[in-house]
């Protein structure tokens, strides 16, 4: 008998852990540079490209960990049919006949890479876009193999890995899944909240800014629940907290009319995921041409002056 068969839930947890870790490694490099380069001397002396080159091993490791995470998620889907499909051993060698000694699943040889892809395609439903998935997976597998089995390659760019992270997360869940998933992981860091829970929560914008920097406008639009090409506003909640620590000029606009029309009565914030009632009135600040005011607190959501 084969004992300790793995479950889809175990593979899913491992897969999502790896995918977030792969992302977090890159985000932390980018964020460290953004923070340090607020100092004008560092900004002038250390180009961002040099900082990424210095962190080349982190970029390589991120791609390897991403591949690992994608394999786990594929194994999750296969295991939903049966974990036995993951075994590479000849079936005549399986420890399943009554006179054979029991073995644990992890003592047996499991499939990887190309063979896993074949089995995965066999179990996936018709709704899964296998054509684009297979192309992307093969591309990722080849790049990962170059890093692991050879001396690698020179044109590895962190942006391409961020694009892959978002693509694969979307393939297994849906196009905007990454947003809630990253937000909850961002807040689950054990040291999160010890400085100031509300301000730290609003700093999720740094992660959104990093995604924005890595994706084209069109790609970003495909992976957001709102129309990114629409007008952008300040969030009454996030901006309130962020301006306790920063100037309003440095607070990015990640809130959008919902729906994207002049009749909209709400805005939706990508940072905190909140929805807020708005009303239309010309801003009292003469230098501002904003006309969207938060109903409850009376902030102009263009310049954040109180009305
Ligand atoms: Zn917000
Ligand atoms: Zn204003």
Short mmCIF file of N, CA, C and O and ligand atoms in Angstrom, two decimals, residues 235 237-238 269 271-272 276, ligand 1:
data_model
loop_
_atom_site.label_atom_id
_atom_site.label_comp_id
_atom_site.label_asym_id
_atom_site.label_seq_id
_atom_site.Cartn_x
_atom_site.Cartn_y
_atom_site.Cartn_z
N UNK A 235 -7.59 58.01 -1.91
CA UNK A 235 -8.56 57.29 -1.09
C UNK A 235 -8.73 58.06 0.22
O UNK A 235 -7.74 58.41 0.85
N UNK A 237 -9.57 57.07 3.13
CA UNK A 237 -9.03 56.31 4.26
C UNK A 237 -7.50 56.22 4.19
O UNK A 237 -6.80 56.66 5.10
N UNK A 238 -6.96 55.67 3.10
CA UNK A 238 -5.51 55.47 3.00
C UNK A 238 -4.75 56.80 3.08
O UNK A 238 -3.71 56.90 3.73
N UNK A 269 -10.98 51.71 -3.80
CA UNK A 269 -9.54 51.87 -3.59
C UNK A 269 -8.82 50.53 -3.74
O UNK A 269 -9.20 49.54 -3.11
N UNK A 271 -5.77 50.03 -2.83
CA UNK A 271 -4.84 49.83 -1.71
C UNK A 271 -5.55 49.11 -0.56
O UNK A 271 -5.12 48.05 -0.12
N UNK A 272 -6.67 49.69 -0.08
CA UNK A 272 -7.35 49.11 1.09
C UNK A 272 -8.55 48.27 0.71
O UNK A 272 -9.17 47.65 1.58
N UNK A 276 -16.04 53.97 -1.11
CA UNK A 276 -16.43 55.17 -0.37
C UNK A 276 -17.41 56.00 -1.19
O UNK A 276 -17.24 56.15 -2.40
ZN1 LIG B 1 -7.79 53.03 0.50
#
